[in-house]
């Protein structure tokens, strides 16, 4: 039951992304191009999603726990550090170059368009590259600490 | 550049559906609807059931365009004005950025902002500004 519910939630997300225009790089890039042929549609996507979620979360967090789990899995980290800001700035550069963000690309795989697969494979490679880089950085730090 | 039409109602409806899916994921299994976290966790699941919910959610997402096609008779548009090189380079950069930044548009921009998380607000302001700047440089300074 849990997996069926999760699958159906994925379908709702996929339909939302599909009709919103977030899966279409041309539309995404035109939103970010205020100096050109500006397409403001994405304000409504993000505004609609944010307001809906804000209200819904208030109701959900009135419960002690989710329906199928014993507790909510919420990020514990609270501090705004350089890693968060630099990482987000880097993400913006990639989004501006490709026109795809992860949430737009994953449902778009279902259109069968090869461009989406190319982007997604590169995205996964980037995730592994970042993990490798942070492991490398961490092991260097431990070595430095030992010395 | 490919011209696109302003689609207020479809975009608003899509946004509300994204919101409903985010609420339901939290209500049913207590998880943040963040594409980055869901995808990254799939390659390093903490258990078999952790892998299962991620795979089920992803399978649902990928079904989305087919549902739109069944209802409307048209596949959602995916128009790519950029080169294959830009897709590969952009994809790699996005992967690195969202991993260090701990999230993307769905995780920080929708779920985190809805929780009024200071981290998510800072991340969202940063990546939106960075994307605006990147598109400006590419289209109006380099002129691609």
Short mmCIF file of C-alpha atoms in Angstrom, two decimals:
data_model
loop_
_atom_site.label_atom_id
_atom_site.label_comp_id
_atom_site.label_asym_id
_atom_site.label_seq_id
_atom_site.Cartn_x
_atom_site.Cartn_y
_atom_site.Cartn_z
CA UNK A 1 0.00 0.00 0.00
CA UNK A 2 2.82 2.35 0.98
CA UNK A 3 4.57 1.86 -2.35
CA UNK A 4 1.35 2.27 -4.36
CA UNK A 5 0.62 5.55 -2.55
CA UNK A 6 4.20 6.70 -3.18
CA UNK A 7 3.95 5.76 -6.87
CA UNK A 8 0.68 7.74 -7.22
CA UNK A 9 2.25 10.76 -5.49
CA UNK A 10 5.04 10.53 -8.08
CA UNK A 11 2.43 10.54 -10.86
CA UNK A 12 0.81 13.71 -9.44
CA UNK A 13 4.25 15.37 -9.28
CA UNK A 14 5.07 14.22 -12.83
CA UNK A 15 1.78 15.55 -14.22
CA UNK A 16 2.30 18.84 -12.34
CA UNK A 17 5.80 19.29 -13.74
CA UNK A 18 4.62 18.34 -17.23
CA UNK A 19 1.74 20.83 -17.47
CA UNK A 20 3.58 23.60 -15.61
CA UNK A 21 6.32 23.94 -18.24
CA UNK A 22 9.18 23.14 -15.84
CA UNK A 23 10.11 20.15 -18.01
CA UNK A 24 10.61 22.44 -21.01
CA UNK A 25 14.07 24.09 -21.07
CA UNK A 26 12.95 26.67 -23.66
CA UNK A 27 10.26 27.91 -21.26
CA UNK A 28 12.55 27.81 -18.22
CA UNK A 29 15.30 29.77 -19.98
CA UNK A 30 12.80 32.36 -21.28
CA UNK A 31 11.66 32.93 -17.69
CA UNK A 32 15.24 33.72 -16.69
CA UNK A 33 15.68 36.02 -19.69
CA UNK A 34 14.02 39.21 -18.45
CA UNK A 35 16.06 41.28 -20.90
CA UNK A 36 14.75 39.18 -23.83
CA UNK A 37 11.44 37.46 -24.67
CA UNK A 38 10.37 37.14 -21.05
CA UNK A 39 7.92 34.33 -20.22
CA UNK A 40 6.73 34.87 -16.60
CA UNK A 41 4.94 31.46 -16.36
CA UNK A 42 7.42 30.06 -13.84
CA UNK A 43 6.40 32.61 -11.21
CA UNK A 44 3.00 30.91 -11.17
CA UNK A 45 4.55 27.43 -10.97
CA UNK A 46 6.77 28.29 -8.03
CA UNK A 47 4.20 30.56 -6.38
CA UNK A 48 1.42 27.99 -6.74
CA UNK A 49 3.59 25.14 -5.47
CA UNK A 50 4.99 27.16 -2.57
CA UNK A 51 1.65 28.52 -1.29
CA UNK A 52 -0.05 25.12 -1.59
CA UNK A 53 2.79 23.36 0.23
CA UNK A 54 2.98 26.06 2.92
CA UNK A 55 -0.69 25.61 3.82
CA UNK A 56 -0.61 21.80 3.47
CA UNK A 57 2.55 21.36 5.57
CA UNK A 58 0.93 23.35 8.40
CA UNK A 59 -1.88 20.77 8.49
CA UNK A 60 0.46 17.76 8.08
CA UNK A 61 2.82 18.91 10.85
CA UNK A 62 -0.19 19.10 13.17
CA UNK A 63 0.10 15.28 13.26
CA UNK A 64 2.62 13.42 15.40
CA UNK A 65 3.83 11.25 12.56
CA UNK A 66 3.22 10.43 8.88
CA UNK A 67 0.70 7.70 7.98
CA UNK A 68 3.22 4.97 7.08
CA UNK A 69 6.27 5.96 9.15
CA UNK A 70 7.01 6.55 12.83
CA UNK A 71 8.42 10.05 12.30
CA UNK A 72 9.01 12.85 9.75
CA UNK A 73 12.39 12.84 8.01
CA UNK A 74 13.40 16.51 8.13
CA UNK A 75 16.84 17.99 7.45
CA UNK A 76 18.50 18.77 10.78
CA UNK A 77 21.14 21.19 9.56
CA UNK A 78 20.25 24.84 10.23
CA UNK A 79 23.35 26.89 9.50
CA UNK A 80 23.94 28.82 6.31
CA UNK A 81 27.53 27.95 5.36
CA UNK A 82 29.78 28.56 2.36
CA UNK A 83 29.12 25.04 1.03
CA UNK A 84 25.37 25.75 0.79
CA UNK A 85 25.80 29.13 -0.91
CA UNK A 86 28.60 28.13 -3.30
CA UNK A 87 26.81 24.87 -4.18
CA UNK A 88 23.56 26.75 -4.90
CA UNK A 89 25.39 29.35 -7.02
CA UNK A 90 27.05 26.52 -9.00
CA UNK A 91 23.65 24.84 -9.49
CA UNK A 92 22.30 28.12 -10.91
CA UNK A 93 25.11 28.24 -13.48
CA UNK A 94 24.28 24.71 -14.64
CA UNK A 95 20.55 25.45 -14.71
CA UNK A 96 21.19 28.55 -16.82
CA UNK A 97 23.37 26.58 -19.25
CA UNK A 98 21.12 23.53 -19.63
CA UNK A 99 17.61 24.80 -18.83
CA UNK A 100 16.94 21.63 -16.81
CA UNK A 101 16.76 21.29 -13.04
CA UNK A 102 16.56 17.81 -11.43
CA UNK A 103 12.84 18.11 -10.58
CA UNK A 104 12.05 19.11 -14.15
CA UNK A 105 14.25 16.50 -15.81
CA UNK A 106 13.19 13.35 -13.91
CA UNK A 107 9.50 13.44 -15.00
CA UNK A 108 10.60 14.61 -18.48
CA UNK A 109 12.42 11.26 -18.92
CA UNK A 110 8.92 9.90 -19.53
CA UNK A 111 8.64 11.86 -22.79
CA UNK A 112 11.40 9.59 -24.17
CA UNK A 113 13.36 12.56 -25.52
CA UNK A 114 17.07 11.77 -25.81
CA UNK A 115 18.08 15.26 -24.63
CA UNK A 116 16.57 14.52 -21.20
CA UNK A 117 18.54 11.27 -20.93
CA UNK A 118 21.79 13.06 -21.87
CA UNK A 119 21.16 15.69 -19.19
CA UNK A 120 20.16 13.12 -16.54
CA UNK A 121 23.23 10.92 -17.11
CA UNK A 122 25.45 14.02 -16.80
CA UNK A 123 23.51 15.03 -13.66
CA UNK A 124 24.15 11.64 -12.01
CA UNK A 125 27.83 11.84 -13.04
CA UNK A 126 27.97 15.30 -11.41
CA UNK A 127 26.47 13.95 -8.17
CA UNK A 128 29.14 11.20 -8.05
CA UNK A 129 31.88 13.71 -8.91
CA UNK A 130 30.79 15.95 -6.02
CA UNK A 131 30.75 12.97 -3.63
CA UNK A 132 34.23 11.98 -4.76
CA UNK A 133 35.47 15.56 -4.33
CA UNK A 134 34.04 15.89 -0.82
CA UNK A 135 35.44 12.47 0.23
CA UNK A 136 38.84 13.50 -1.16
CA UNK A 137 38.61 16.82 0.72
CA UNK A 138 37.55 15.07 3.94
CA UNK A 139 40.38 12.51 3.80
CA UNK A 140 42.89 15.30 3.22
CA UNK A 141 41.54 17.13 6.26
CA UNK A 142 41.82 14.03 8.45
CA UNK A 143 45.39 13.50 7.27
CA UNK A 144 46.20 17.15 8.00
CA UNK A 145 44.64 16.79 11.45
CA UNK A 146 46.76 13.68 12.17
CA UNK A 147 49.93 15.53 11.22
CA UNK B 1 16.24 30.93 -28.74
CA UNK B 2 12.76 29.40 -28.99
CA UNK B 3 9.81 31.67 -28.22
CA UNK B 4 7.33 30.34 -25.66
CA UNK B 5 3.84 31.61 -24.82
CA UNK B 6 2.83 32.77 -21.34
CA UNK B 7 0.70 29.94 -19.90
CA UNK B 8 -0.69 31.29 -16.61
CA UNK B 9 -3.42 28.70 -15.96
CA UNK B 10 -1.48 25.58 -16.94
CA UNK B 11 1.54 26.77 -14.97
CA UNK B 12 -0.52 27.65 -11.90
CA UNK B 13 -2.35 24.29 -12.06
CA UNK B 14 0.98 22.49 -12.47
CA UNK B 15 2.40 24.37 -9.50
CA UNK B 16 -0.60 23.44 -7.32
CA UNK B 17 -0.18 19.75 -8.32
CA UNK B 18 3.53 19.91 -7.43
CA UNK B 19 2.44 21.35 -4.06
CA UNK B 20 -0.20 18.63 -3.52
CA UNK B 21 2.38 15.91 -4.30
CA UNK B 22 4.83 17.50 -1.83
CA UNK B 23 2.18 17.61 0.91
CA UNK B 24 1.11 14.00 0.25
CA UNK B 25 4.70 12.69 0.34
CA UNK B 26 5.15 14.30 3.75
CA UNK B 27 1.73 13.09 4.97
CA UNK B 28 2.19 9.47 3.85
CA UNK B 29 5.90 8.73 4.30
CA UNK B 30 7.30 11.86 5.99
CA UNK B 31 9.73 12.76 3.22
CA UNK B 32 10.73 16.03 1.54
CA UNK B 33 9.82 16.11 -2.18
CA UNK B 34 13.34 16.99 -3.33
CA UNK B 35 14.38 15.59 -6.69
CA UNK B 36 18.08 15.82 -5.80
CA UNK B 37 17.76 13.87 -2.55
CA UNK B 38 15.42 11.28 -4.04
CA UNK B 39 17.74 10.62 -6.99
CA UNK B 40 21.00 10.69 -5.03
CA UNK B 41 19.61 8.33 -2.37
CA UNK B 42 18.65 5.82 -5.04
CA UNK B 43 22.35 5.11 -5.65
CA UNK B 44 23.18 4.84 -1.95
CA UNK B 45 20.03 3.56 -0.22
CA UNK B 46 20.17 2.92 3.52
CA UNK B 47 18.02 -0.22 3.18
CA UNK B 48 15.88 -2.18 0.71
CA UNK B 49 12.74 -0.29 1.76
CA UNK B 50 14.60 3.02 1.37
CA UNK B 51 15.43 2.02 -2.20
CA UNK B 52 11.84 0.87 -2.81
CA UNK B 53 10.07 4.14 -1.99
CA UNK B 54 12.57 6.15 -4.06
CA UNK B 55 12.15 3.83 -7.05
CA UNK B 56 8.34 3.89 -6.73
CA UNK B 57 8.27 7.69 -6.58
CA UNK B 58 10.61 8.00 -9.55
CA UNK B 59 8.55 5.49 -11.56
CA UNK B 60 5.46 7.61 -10.81
CA UNK B 61 7.20 10.81 -11.92
CA UNK B 62 8.25 9.24 -15.22
CA UNK B 63 4.62 8.15 -15.80
CA UNK B 64 3.46 11.80 -15.56
CA UNK B 65 4.02 12.78 -19.21
CA UNK B 66 2.14 9.66 -20.42
CA UNK B 67 -0.86 10.60 -18.25
CA UNK B 68 -0.83 14.10 -19.79
CA UNK B 69 -0.61 12.50 -23.23
CA UNK B 70 -3.59 10.19 -22.50
CA UNK B 71 -5.75 13.07 -21.27
CA UNK B 72 -4.77 15.80 -23.74
CA UNK B 73 -3.54 13.79 -26.73
CA UNK B 74 -0.21 15.62 -26.65
CA UNK B 75 3.12 14.83 -25.01
CA UNK B 76 4.38 17.73 -22.86
CA UNK B 77 6.73 19.94 -24.88
CA UNK B 78 10.48 19.50 -24.30
CA UNK B 79 12.18 22.11 -26.48
CA UNK B 80 15.95 22.37 -26.16
CA UNK B 81 17.46 25.52 -27.61
CA UNK B 82 20.94 24.53 -26.35
CA UNK B 83 23.64 22.28 -27.83
CA UNK B 84 24.38 18.72 -26.66
CA UNK B 85 27.63 20.01 -25.17
CA UNK B 86 25.65 22.52 -23.10
CA UNK B 87 23.36 19.71 -21.89
CA UNK B 88 26.31 17.57 -20.77
CA UNK B 89 28.30 20.43 -19.21
CA UNK B 90 25.15 21.92 -17.64
CA UNK B 91 24.12 18.51 -16.26
CA UNK B 92 27.52 17.92 -14.66
CA UNK B 93 27.52 21.40 -13.10
CA UNK B 94 23.96 20.96 -11.80
CA UNK B 95 24.94 17.59 -10.25
CA UNK B 96 27.93 19.08 -8.44
CA UNK B 97 26.00 22.19 -7.35
CA UNK B 98 22.93 20.42 -5.96
CA UNK B 99 25.08 17.92 -4.05
CA UNK B 100 27.15 20.63 -2.31
CA UNK B 101 24.09 22.88 -1.97
CA UNK B 102 22.02 19.98 -0.52
CA UNK B 103 19.06 20.51 -2.82
CA UNK B 104 17.43 22.09 -5.85
CA UNK B 105 14.27 23.87 -6.93
CA UNK B 106 11.90 21.24 -5.52
CA UNK B 107 13.70 20.52 -2.23
CA UNK B 108 14.84 24.03 -1.26
CA UNK B 109 12.60 26.17 -3.50
CA UNK B 110 9.29 24.50 -2.66
CA UNK B 111 9.54 22.22 0.41
CA UNK B 112 12.25 24.10 2.34
CA UNK B 113 10.78 27.53 1.63
CA UNK B 114 7.33 26.23 2.67
CA UNK B 115 8.89 25.28 6.05
CA UNK B 116 10.41 28.79 6.17
CA UNK B 117 13.85 27.17 6.55
CA UNK B 118 16.54 29.91 6.54
CA UNK B 119 18.94 27.53 4.74
CA UNK B 120 16.44 26.90 1.95
CA UNK B 121 15.57 30.59 1.59
CA UNK B 122 19.29 31.45 1.30
CA UNK B 123 19.85 28.60 -1.20
CA UNK B 124 16.83 29.54 -3.34
CA UNK B 125 17.72 33.25 -3.50
CA UNK B 126 21.29 32.25 -4.47
CA UNK B 127 20.45 29.80 -7.25
CA UNK B 128 17.70 31.98 -8.73
CA UNK B 129 20.08 34.98 -8.86
CA UNK B 130 22.84 32.80 -10.29
CA UNK B 131 20.56 31.41 -13.01
CA UNK B 132 19.32 34.90 -13.99
CA UNK B 133 22.96 36.05 -14.22
CA UNK B 134 24.05 32.99 -16.23
CA UNK B 135 21.23 33.33 -18.77
CA UNK B 136 21.98 37.06 -19.09
CA UNK B 137 25.66 36.38 -19.76
CA UNK B 138 24.94 33.59 -22.29
CA UNK B 139 22.21 35.43 -24.22
CA UNK B 140 23.19 39.07 -24.00
CA UNK B 141 26.95 39.18 -23.44
CA UNK B 142 28.20 36.11 -25.31
CA UNK B 143 25.14 36.29 -27.57
CA UNK B 144 24.56 32.53 -27.95
#
